[in-house]
Backbone as a printed PyTorch tensor [residue, N CA C, xyz], in Angstrom:
tensor([[[ 69.2540, -31.2600, 273.2120],
         [ 69.9420, -31.9620, 274.1850],
         [ 70.7320, -33.1790, 273.5590]],

        [[ 71.7070, -33.5570, 273.9850],
         [ 72.5510, -34.6870, 273.5020],
         [ 71.9980, -35.9170, 274.1640]],

        [[ 72.3070, -37.0910, 273.4890],
         [ 72.1170, -38.3730, 274.0890],
         [ 73.5550, -38.9960, 274.2170]],

        [[ 73.8080, -39.5830, 275.3250],
         [ 75.0620, -40.0710, 275.7380],
         [ 75.1050, -41.6050, 275.8630]],

        [[ 76.2710, -42.1570, 275.4110],
         [ 76.5640, -43.5100, 275.5010],
         [ 77.9250, -43.6090, 276.1990]],

        [[ 78.2010, -44.6520, 276.8940],
         [ 79.5080, -44.7680, 277.4020],
         [ 80.0640, -46.2440, 276.9620]],

        [[ 81.1430, -46.4270, 276.2310],
         [ 81.6710, -47.5770, 275.8420],
         [ 82.8050, -47.8210, 276.9350]],

        [[ 82.7600, -49.0350, 277.5250],
         [ 83.6530, -49.4450, 278.5050],
         [ 84.4990, -50.5410, 277.7240]],

        [[ 85.7360, -50.4540, 277.2880],
         [ 86.4500, -51.2860, 276.4450],
         [ 87.6570, -51.8350, 277.1400]],

        [[ 88.0580, -53.0050, 276.7170],
         [ 89.0550, -53.7460, 277.3620],
         [ 90.4790, -53.1800, 277.2200]],

        [[ 90.7930, -52.5780, 276.0810],
         [ 92.1470, -52.0480, 275.7480],
         [ 91.9920, -50.6510, 275.3040]],

        [[ 93.0000, -49.8450, 275.2900],
         [ 92.9430, -48.4410, 274.7080],
         [ 92.4950, -48.4300, 273.3950]],

        [[ 91.3450, -47.8020, 273.2060],
         [ 90.6820, -47.9630, 271.8040],
         [ 91.2730, -46.9590, 270.8990]],

        [[ 91.3110, -47.3630, 269.5610],
         [ 91.6910, -46.5320, 268.3090],
         [ 90.3510, -45.9900, 267.8280]],

        [[ 89.9960, -44.8350, 268.2840],
         [ 88.7920, -44.2550, 267.7660],
         [ 88.8050, -43.9470, 266.2720]],

        [[ 89.8960, -43.4350, 265.8310],
         [ 89.8500, -43.0830, 264.4240],
         [ 89.8580, -44.3780, 263.6050]],

        [[ 90.4000, -45.4680, 263.9470],
         [ 90.3840, -46.7000, 263.1590],
         [ 88.8630, -47.1940, 263.1740]],

        [[ 88.1820, -47.1290, 264.1760],
         [ 86.8230, -47.5740, 264.2640],
         [ 86.0310, -46.6740, 263.2740]],

        [[ 86.1670, -45.3620, 263.4670],
         [ 85.4050, -44.4380, 262.6350],
         [ 85.7850, -44.6170, 261.1420]],

        [[ 87.1160, -44.7900, 260.8280],
         [ 87.5040, -44.9750, 259.4510],
         [ 86.8770, -46.2460, 258.8680]],

        [[ 86.7550, -47.2670, 259.7210],
         [ 86.0320, -48.5610, 259.3350],
         [ 84.5770, -48.3980, 259.0060]],

        [[ 84.0260, -47.5700, 259.8320],
         [ 82.5070, -47.2860, 259.5330],
         [ 82.4180, -46.5440, 258.1650]],

        [[ 83.2330, -45.6690, 257.8740],
         [ 83.2830, -44.8100, 256.6410],
         [ 83.5840, -45.7470, 255.4740]],

        [[ 84.5870, -46.7250, 255.7350],
         [ 85.0490, -47.6680, 254.6780],
         [ 83.7830, -48.6130, 254.3060]],

        [[ 82.8630, -48.7940, 255.2830],
         [ 81.8110, -49.8320, 255.1420],
         [ 80.6470, -48.9840, 254.5880]],

        [[ 80.6640, -47.7920, 254.2100],
         [ 79.5760, -47.0580, 253.6710],
         [ 78.8320, -46.0710, 254.3530]],

        [[ 79.2250, -45.8240, 255.5220],
         [ 78.6080, -44.8370, 256.4280],
         [ 79.0410, -43.4430, 256.0090]],

        [[ 78.2220, -42.5090, 255.4760],
         [ 78.6350, -41.2980, 254.8420],
         [ 78.9480, -40.3050, 255.9720]],

        [[ 80.2570, -40.4270, 256.3990],
         [ 80.6710, -39.6290, 257.4710],
         [ 81.9170, -38.8360, 257.1670]],

        [[ 82.1180, -37.7160, 257.8550],
         [ 83.4930, -37.1330, 257.8220],
         [ 83.9690, -36.9720, 259.1930]],

        [[ 85.2030, -37.4330, 259.3950],
         [ 85.9670, -37.4820, 260.6950],
         [ 86.7970, -36.1920, 260.7870]],

        [[ 86.6430, -35.4720, 261.9950],
         [ 87.3590, -34.3770, 262.1970],
         [ 87.9400, -34.3440, 263.7940]],

        [[ 88.9590, -33.6900, 264.0300],
         [ 89.3890, -33.5570, 265.4020],
         [ 90.1650, -34.8130, 265.8970]],

        [[ 90.2100, -34.8090, 267.1830],
         [ 90.8720, -36.0510, 267.7950],
         [ 91.8780, -35.5770, 268.9330]],

        [[ 92.6040, -36.3260, 269.5270],
         [ 93.4140, -36.0920, 270.5950],
         [ 94.2800, -34.7840, 270.4560]],

        [[ 94.2070, -34.0330, 271.5500],
         [ 93.5030, -34.1830, 272.8680],
         [ 92.0660, -33.6590, 272.6830]],

        [[ 91.6410, -33.0060, 271.5960],
         [ 90.3170, -32.6590, 271.4580],
         [ 89.3090, -33.6970, 271.0360]],

        [[ 88.0240, -33.5910, 271.3050],
         [ 87.0580, -34.5610, 270.9750],
         [ 87.1950, -35.0080, 269.4050]],

        [[ 86.9900, -36.2820, 269.1100],
         [ 86.7710, -36.6870, 267.6620],
         [ 85.4110, -36.4930, 267.2670]],

        [[ 85.2130, -35.7580, 266.2180],
         [ 83.8620, -35.2630, 265.6860],
         [ 83.4680, -36.1530, 264.4520]],

        [[ 82.1940, -36.6010, 264.4270],
         [ 81.6970, -37.2010, 263.1800],
         [ 80.6320, -36.3330, 262.6080]],

        [[ 80.7610, -35.9940, 261.3390],
         [ 79.8190, -35.0810, 260.7220],
         [ 79.2010, -35.9570, 259.4600]],

        [[ 77.9160, -35.5180, 259.1600],
         [ 77.2810, -36.0860, 258.0450],
         [ 77.6370, -35.5670, 256.7290]],

        [[ 76.9790, -36.1080, 255.6670],
         [ 77.4510, -35.6510, 254.3050],
         [ 77.0050, -34.1550, 254.0760]],

        [[ 76.2190, -33.6490, 254.8200],
         [ 75.8030, -32.2940, 254.6720],
         [ 76.5640, -31.3660, 255.6210]],

        [[ 77.5980, -31.9600, 256.2780],
         [ 78.3410, -31.0320, 257.1940],
         [ 77.8320, -30.8120, 258.5960]],

        [[ 76.7750, -31.5650, 258.9450],
         [ 76.2540, -31.3620, 260.3430],
         [ 76.8580, -32.2370, 261.3510]],

        [[ 77.2160, -31.7090, 262.4490],
         [ 77.8160, -32.5020, 263.5430],
         [ 76.8410, -33.4410, 263.8670]],

        [[ 77.2780, -34.7840, 264.1450],
         [ 76.3320, -35.9230, 264.5500],
         [ 76.7210, -36.4370, 265.9350]],

        [[ 78.1280, -36.6410, 266.0800],
         [ 78.6240, -37.2680, 267.1690],
         [ 79.8660, -36.6950, 267.6690]],

        [[ 80.0960, -36.6100, 268.9860],
         [ 81.3200, -36.0470, 269.6390],
         [ 81.9060, -37.3180, 270.3590]],

        [[ 83.1520, -37.7350, 270.3280],
         [ 83.7130, -38.8120, 271.0400],
         [ 84.8130, -38.1910, 271.8170]],

        [[ 84.7820, -38.3230, 273.2130],
         [ 85.7450, -37.8480, 274.0720],
         [ 87.0000, -38.8740, 273.9340]],

        [[ 88.1740, -38.2390, 274.3120],
         [ 89.3200, -39.1290, 274.5060],
         [ 89.1570, -40.0790, 275.6050]],

        [[ 89.6150, -41.3140, 275.3660],
         [ 89.5090, -42.4730, 276.3610],
         [ 90.2710, -42.3270, 277.6240]],

        [[ 89.6920, -42.5520, 278.7050],
         [ 90.2820, -42.4840, 280.0250],
         [ 90.2840, -43.9500, 280.6290]],

        [[ 91.3600, -44.2740, 281.2720],
         [ 91.4770, -45.5820, 281.8210],
         [ 90.9100, -45.4290, 283.3050]],

        [[ 89.9740, -46.4770, 283.5010],
         [ 89.3380, -46.5080, 284.9240],
         [ 89.8310, -47.8850, 285.5810]],

        [[ 90.3620, -47.7520, 286.6320],
         [ 91.0040, -49.0090, 287.3530],
         [ 90.0810, -49.3980, 288.6000]],

        [[ 89.3280, -48.3630, 289.0240],
         [ 88.5540, -48.7110, 290.2610],
         [ 87.0790, -48.9770, 289.9420]],

        [[ 86.5540, -50.1080, 290.2560],
         [ 85.1740, -50.5100, 290.1090],
         [ 84.2400, -49.4530, 290.8990]],

        [[ 84.8450, -48.9460, 292.0090],
         [ 83.8850, -47.8860, 292.6200],
         [ 83.6300, -46.7550, 291.8240]],

        [[ 84.4940, -46.3960, 290.8360],
         [ 84.1750, -45.2260, 290.0500],
         [ 83.1560, -45.4670, 288.9950]],

        [[ 83.1160, -46.7210, 288.5230],
         [ 82.0840, -47.0020, 287.5900],
         [ 80.7390, -47.1420, 288.4090]],

        [[ 80.8040, -47.8330, 289.5860],
         [ 79.5790, -47.8350, 290.3630],
         [ 78.9670, -46.4570, 290.7600]],

        [[ 79.8710, -45.4630, 291.0840],
         [ 79.5280, -44.1460, 291.4110],
         [ 78.8290, -43.4340, 290.1650]],

        [[ 79.3440, -43.6830, 289.0120],
         [ 78.9140, -43.0020, 287.8940],
         [ 77.7180, -43.6880, 287.0770]],

        [[ 77.8290, -44.9570, 287.1020],
         [ 76.8000, -45.7770, 286.2390],
         [ 75.8630, -46.6770, 287.1220]],

        [[ 76.1060, -46.7670, 288.3640],
         [ 75.2550, -47.6680, 289.2090],
         [ 75.7910, -48.9870, 289.4600]],

        [[ 75.3840, -49.5060, 290.5920],
         [ 76.0260, -50.8470, 291.0870],
         [ 75.7430, -51.9430, 290.0700]],

        [[ 74.4630, -52.0500, 289.6930],
         [ 73.9950, -53.1520, 288.8660],
         [ 74.9250, -53.2230, 287.6630]],

        [[ 75.1700, -52.1360, 286.9460],
         [ 76.0240, -52.0680, 285.6510],
         [ 77.3390, -52.2890, 286.0970]],

        [[ 77.9820, -51.7210, 287.1440],
         [ 79.3800, -51.8290, 287.5690],
         [ 79.6910, -53.2720, 287.8680]],

        [[ 78.8140, -54.1250, 288.4280],
         [ 79.0360, -55.4000, 288.7930],
         [ 79.2950, -56.2000, 287.6440]],

        [[ 78.7980, -55.8460, 286.3570],
         [ 78.9740, -56.6380, 285.1730],
         [ 80.3030, -56.2790, 284.4180]],

        [[ 81.0250, -55.3440, 284.9050],
         [ 82.2170, -54.8790, 284.1650],
         [ 83.5760, -55.2040, 285.0830]],

        [[ 84.4130, -55.8150, 284.2590],
         [ 85.7040, -56.1920, 284.9290],
         [ 86.7470, -54.8800, 284.7930]],

        [[ 87.4730, -54.5780, 285.7840],
         [ 88.3450, -53.5400, 285.6400],
         [ 89.6540, -54.0390, 285.5630]],

        [[ 90.6650, -53.1850, 284.8930],
         [ 90.5580, -51.8960, 284.3370],
         [ 89.9140, -51.9810, 283.0080]],

        [[ 89.2720, -50.7410, 282.6680],
         [ 88.6540, -50.5870, 281.3320],
         [ 89.0220, -49.1030, 280.8780]],

        [[ 88.7460, -49.0120, 279.6450],
         [ 88.9700, -47.6220, 278.9110],
         [ 87.5430, -47.1110, 278.8690]],

        [[ 87.2310, -45.9370, 279.3960],
         [ 85.9450, -45.2290, 279.3050],
         [ 85.9940, -44.1920, 278.1750]],

        [[ 84.9610, -44.3890, 277.3480],
         [ 84.7480, -43.4890, 276.1950],
         [ 83.3640, -42.9160, 276.0860]],

        [[ 83.3280, -41.6520, 276.3470],
         [ 82.0070, -40.9100, 276.1640],
         [ 81.6510, -40.6940, 274.7340]],

        [[ 80.4750, -41.1080, 274.2630],
         [ 80.0040, -40.9440, 272.8920],
         [ 78.7110, -40.1280, 272.9250]],

        [[ 78.7310, -38.9680, 272.3450],
         [ 77.5900, -38.1300, 272.6230],
         [ 76.9150, -37.7920, 271.2000]],

        [[ 75.6640, -38.1570, 270.9920],
         [ 74.9840, -37.9240, 269.7410],
         [ 74.1480, -36.4700, 269.9930]],

        [[ 74.2260, -35.7270, 268.8110],
         [ 73.4490, -34.5180, 268.8810],
         [ 72.0660, -34.7740, 268.9320]],

        [[ 71.1990, -34.0640, 269.7480],
         [ 69.8360, -34.3570, 269.9680],
         [ 68.8630, -33.9590, 268.9250]],

        [[ 69.2160, -32.9880, 268.0960],
         [ 68.2330, -32.5870, 267.0360],
         [ 68.3270, -33.0990, 265.6500]],

        [[ 69.1850, -34.1500, 265.4990],
         [ 69.3280, -34.7700, 264.2900],
         [ 68.9660, -36.2330, 264.3320]],

        [[ 67.9340, -36.7710, 263.7660],
         [ 67.4190, -38.0850, 263.9810],
         [ 68.4830, -39.1720, 263.7920]],

        [[ 69.3650, -38.9510, 262.8620],
         [ 70.2680, -40.1290, 262.5800],
         [ 71.5260, -40.0230, 263.5140]],

        [[ 71.5500, -39.1040, 264.3290],
         [ 72.8100, -38.9700, 265.1730],
         [ 72.9470, -40.1850, 266.1450]],

        [[ 71.7270, -40.4310, 266.8570],
         [ 71.8860, -41.6400, 267.6960],
         [ 72.2290, -42.9410, 267.1350]],

        [[ 71.5890, -43.1020, 266.0280],
         [ 72.0010, -44.3700, 265.1980],
         [ 73.4950, -44.4660, 264.9080]],

        [[ 74.1370, -43.3440, 264.6240],
         [ 75.4630, -43.2430, 264.2200],
         [ 76.3150, -43.5330, 265.5460]],

        [[ 76.0420, -42.8890, 266.5510],
         [ 76.5480, -42.9260, 267.9630],
         [ 76.5200, -44.4760, 268.3150]],

        [[ 75.4310, -45.0810, 268.3020],
         [ 75.2080, -46.4270, 268.7390],
         [ 76.0420, -47.3690, 267.9930]],

        [[ 76.0150, -47.2220, 266.6050],
         [ 76.9440, -47.9940, 265.7140],
         [ 78.3820, -47.8190, 266.0040]],

        [[ 78.7960, -46.5970, 266.3960],
         [ 80.2860, -46.3930, 266.7200],
         [ 80.5930, -47.2080, 268.0280]],

        [[ 79.7520, -46.8710, 269.0600],
         [ 79.8870, -47.5910, 270.4130],
         [ 79.8820, -49.1120, 270.2220]],

        [[ 78.9450, -49.5990, 269.5890],
         [ 78.9780, -51.0460, 269.4360],
         [ 80.1010, -51.5920, 268.6010]],

        [[ 80.5560, -50.9130, 267.6760],
         [ 81.8460, -51.3440, 266.8860],
         [ 83.0990, -51.3600, 267.7230]],

        [[ 83.1660, -50.2520, 268.5450],
         [ 84.3430, -50.0970, 269.4250],
         [ 84.3430, -51.2580, 270.3110]],

        [[ 83.2420, -51.6940, 270.8820],
         [ 83.1470, -52.8410, 271.8400],
         [ 83.3770, -54.1910, 271.0950]],

        [[ 82.7850, -54.2360, 269.8810],
         [ 82.9510, -55.5080, 269.1240],
         [ 84.4460, -55.7180, 268.9300]],

        [[ 85.3090, -54.6440, 268.5010],
         [ 86.7490, -54.9670, 268.3030],
         [ 87.6860, -54.8460, 269.4270]],

        [[ 87.3320, -54.2210, 270.5370],
         [ 88.2170, -54.1840, 271.7220],
         [ 87.6670, -54.9090, 272.9830]],

        [[ 86.3390, -55.4520, 272.8730],
         [ 85.7890, -56.0790, 273.9130],
         [ 85.2710, -55.1370, 274.8830]],

        [[ 84.2450, -55.5500, 275.7610],
         [ 83.6500, -54.6390, 276.6940],
         [ 82.0500, -54.6390, 276.5890]],

        [[ 81.5510, -53.3890, 276.9540],
         [ 80.1810, -53.1870, 276.9350],
         [ 79.7920, -51.8500, 276.8330]],

        [[ 78.6370, -51.5400, 276.4970],
         [ 78.0250, -50.2210, 276.2470],
         [ 76.9730, -49.8580, 277.3450]],

        [[ 77.1580, -48.7970, 278.0280],
         [ 76.1760, -48.1780, 278.8710],
         [ 75.2170, -47.1950, 278.1630]],

        [[ 73.9400, -47.3220, 278.2750],
         [ 73.2210, -47.7760, 279.3960],
         [ 72.6860, -49.2960, 279.2040]],

        [[ 72.5270, -49.8240, 278.0640],
         [ 71.8490, -51.0470, 277.9280],
         [ 72.7850, -52.0770, 277.4500]],

        [[ 74.0670, -52.0810, 277.6820],
         [ 74.9800, -53.1570, 277.1820],
         [ 74.6780, -54.4830, 278.0040]],

        [[ 74.8420, -55.5840, 277.2510],
         [ 74.7970, -56.8890, 277.9170],
         [ 76.0360, -57.1620, 278.7260]],

        [[ 76.2750, -58.3850, 279.1020],
         [ 77.5270, -58.5740, 279.8560],
         [ 78.6210, -58.4710, 278.7270]],

        [[ 79.8560, -58.4430, 279.2980],
         [ 80.9390, -57.9690, 278.4330],
         [ 81.1390, -58.8630, 277.1910]],

        [[ 81.3130, -58.2640, 276.1140],
         [ 81.7060, -59.1160, 274.9670],
         [ 83.1600, -59.3140, 274.9430]],

        [[ 83.5160, -60.5410, 274.3460],
         [ 84.9390, -60.6870, 274.1940],
         [ 85.5600, -59.8110, 273.0590]],

        [[ 86.7900, -59.4900, 273.0770],
         [ 87.4970, -58.6920, 272.0300],
         [ 87.3830, -59.5100, 270.7510]],

        [[ 87.1550, -59.0720, 269.5860],
         [ 87.1630, -59.6570, 268.3360],
         [ 88.3790, -59.4280, 267.6360]],

        [[ 89.3260, -58.5540, 268.0000],
         [ 90.5710, -58.2010, 267.3120],
         [ 91.6980, -59.0900, 268.1170]],

        [[ 92.5910, -59.6210, 267.3730],
         [ 93.6550, -60.3500, 267.9110],
         [ 94.5440, -59.3930, 268.6530]],

        [[ 94.6590, -58.1750, 268.3220],
         [ 95.4400, -57.1820, 268.9830],
         [ 94.9300, -57.0690, 270.5010]],

        [[ 93.6450, -57.2030, 270.5940],
         [ 93.1280, -57.0910, 272.0510],
         [ 93.3580, -58.1530, 272.9320]],

        [[ 93.6940, -59.3070, 272.4700],
         [ 93.6890, -60.5580, 273.2180],
         [ 94.8070, -60.3510, 274.2780]],

        [[ 96.0240, -59.5940, 274.0160],
         [ 96.9680, -59.5880, 274.9620],
         [ 96.7360, -58.6790, 276.0590]],

        [[ 95.6080, -57.9250, 275.9730],
         [ 95.2370, -56.8510, 277.0860],
         [ 93.8880, -57.2080, 277.6580]],

        [[ 93.8160, -58.2990, 278.2090],
         [ 92.5990, -58.5870, 278.8620],
         [ 91.6530, -59.4380, 278.2320]],

        [[ 92.0430, -59.9670, 276.9730],
         [ 91.1690, -60.8990, 276.3010],
         [ 91.4150, -62.3110, 276.8020]],

        [[ 90.7980, -63.1670, 276.2050],
         [ 90.8110, -64.6410, 276.6590],
         [ 91.8350, -65.5480, 276.2070]],

        [[ 92.4980, -65.3490, 275.0080],
         [ 93.5350, -66.0880, 274.4980],
         [ 94.8170, -65.9600, 275.2530]],

        [[ 95.6270, -67.0470, 275.5390],
         [ 96.6630, -66.9690, 276.3150],
         [ 97.9760, -67.1960, 275.2110]],

        [[ 99.1180, -66.5670, 275.7200],
         [100.2930, -66.7230, 274.9640],
         [101.1420, -67.8320, 275.4810]],

        [[101.6620, -68.7360, 274.7360],
         [102.4410, -69.7380, 275.1720],
         [103.8070, -69.3040, 275.8440]],

        [[104.2760, -69.8330, 276.8230],
         [105.4460, -69.4300, 277.4370],
         [106.6690, -69.4670, 276.4320]],

        [[107.4790, -68.1880, 276.5260],
         [108.5570, -68.1890, 275.5560],
         [108.3540, -67.5300, 274.2710]],

        [[107.1860, -67.1890, 273.9460],
         [106.7320, -66.6730, 272.6290],
         [106.4850, -65.2820, 272.7260]],

        [[107.0990, -64.5510, 271.8270],
         [107.0450, -63.0910, 271.9190],
         [105.9470, -62.4420, 270.9140]],

        [[105.1960, -63.2750, 270.1030],
         [104.2430, -62.6680, 269.2410],
         [102.9400, -62.5120, 269.9290]],

        [[101.9640, -61.9690, 269.2420],
         [100.5740, -61.7810, 269.7190],
         [ 99.8390, -63.0300, 269.6800]],

        [[ 99.0930, -63.3440, 270.6400],
         [ 98.1900, -64.5640, 270.6820],
         [ 97.0070, -64.4770, 269.7410]],

        [[ 96.7680, -65.4720, 268.9500],
         [ 95.6830, -65.4670, 268.1260],
         [ 95.0340, -66.8620, 267.9280]],

        [[ 93.9170, -67.1290, 268.6560],
         [ 93.3840, -68.4020, 268.5490],
         [ 94.2690, -69.5660, 268.7420]],

        [[ 95.0500, -69.4190, 269.7060],
         [ 95.9470, -70.6210, 270.1640],
         [ 97.2470, -70.5360, 269.3850]],

        [[ 97.3980, -69.7700, 268.2420],
         [ 98.6780, -69.6680, 267.5170],
         [ 99.3030, -68.3620, 268.0210]],

        [[100.4390, -68.0230, 267.1340],
         [101.2870, -66.9200, 267.3980],
         [101.4940, -66.1970, 266.0820]],

        [[101.4270, -64.9520, 266.0660],
         [101.6890, -64.0220, 264.9420],
         [102.9750, -63.3760, 265.3410]],

        [[103.9320, -63.3470, 264.5360],
         [105.0680, -62.5190, 264.9090],
         [106.0710, -63.4830, 265.7400]],

        [[107.0490, -62.9940, 266.4080],
         [107.8050, -63.6790, 267.3390],
         [108.7550, -64.5620, 266.8050]]])
């Protein structure tokens, strides 16, 4: 039986970029599949560890409440991108990889992880700031906001 996590993130996530980052940081994974099929993470022995479904935007808090419960839904600002992350049940390392992936996704795009996520984390990527993050762009500037400054524009 699989173990499921749900990452609720502030902007459309780049699943491949986060998985590639994990690989670049030394996680011995192989990445396969992707849009519209699930993204699959395999270990060095070729065993499937994690399946990541394509992100779906959720704009109604009532949907989060219906699926994850009122207590959790009340901590999540909408709209969010819903990403199902499923760890294979019979490989001990699968849940660790799934958790690391979901936490990394939330780290870079902002949001939280169900079932045990804390209140929403702010986005750590300057790219996410324009889509629900906390940095504001000054009037008349076309670049992306980054800690009060502007990149591009």
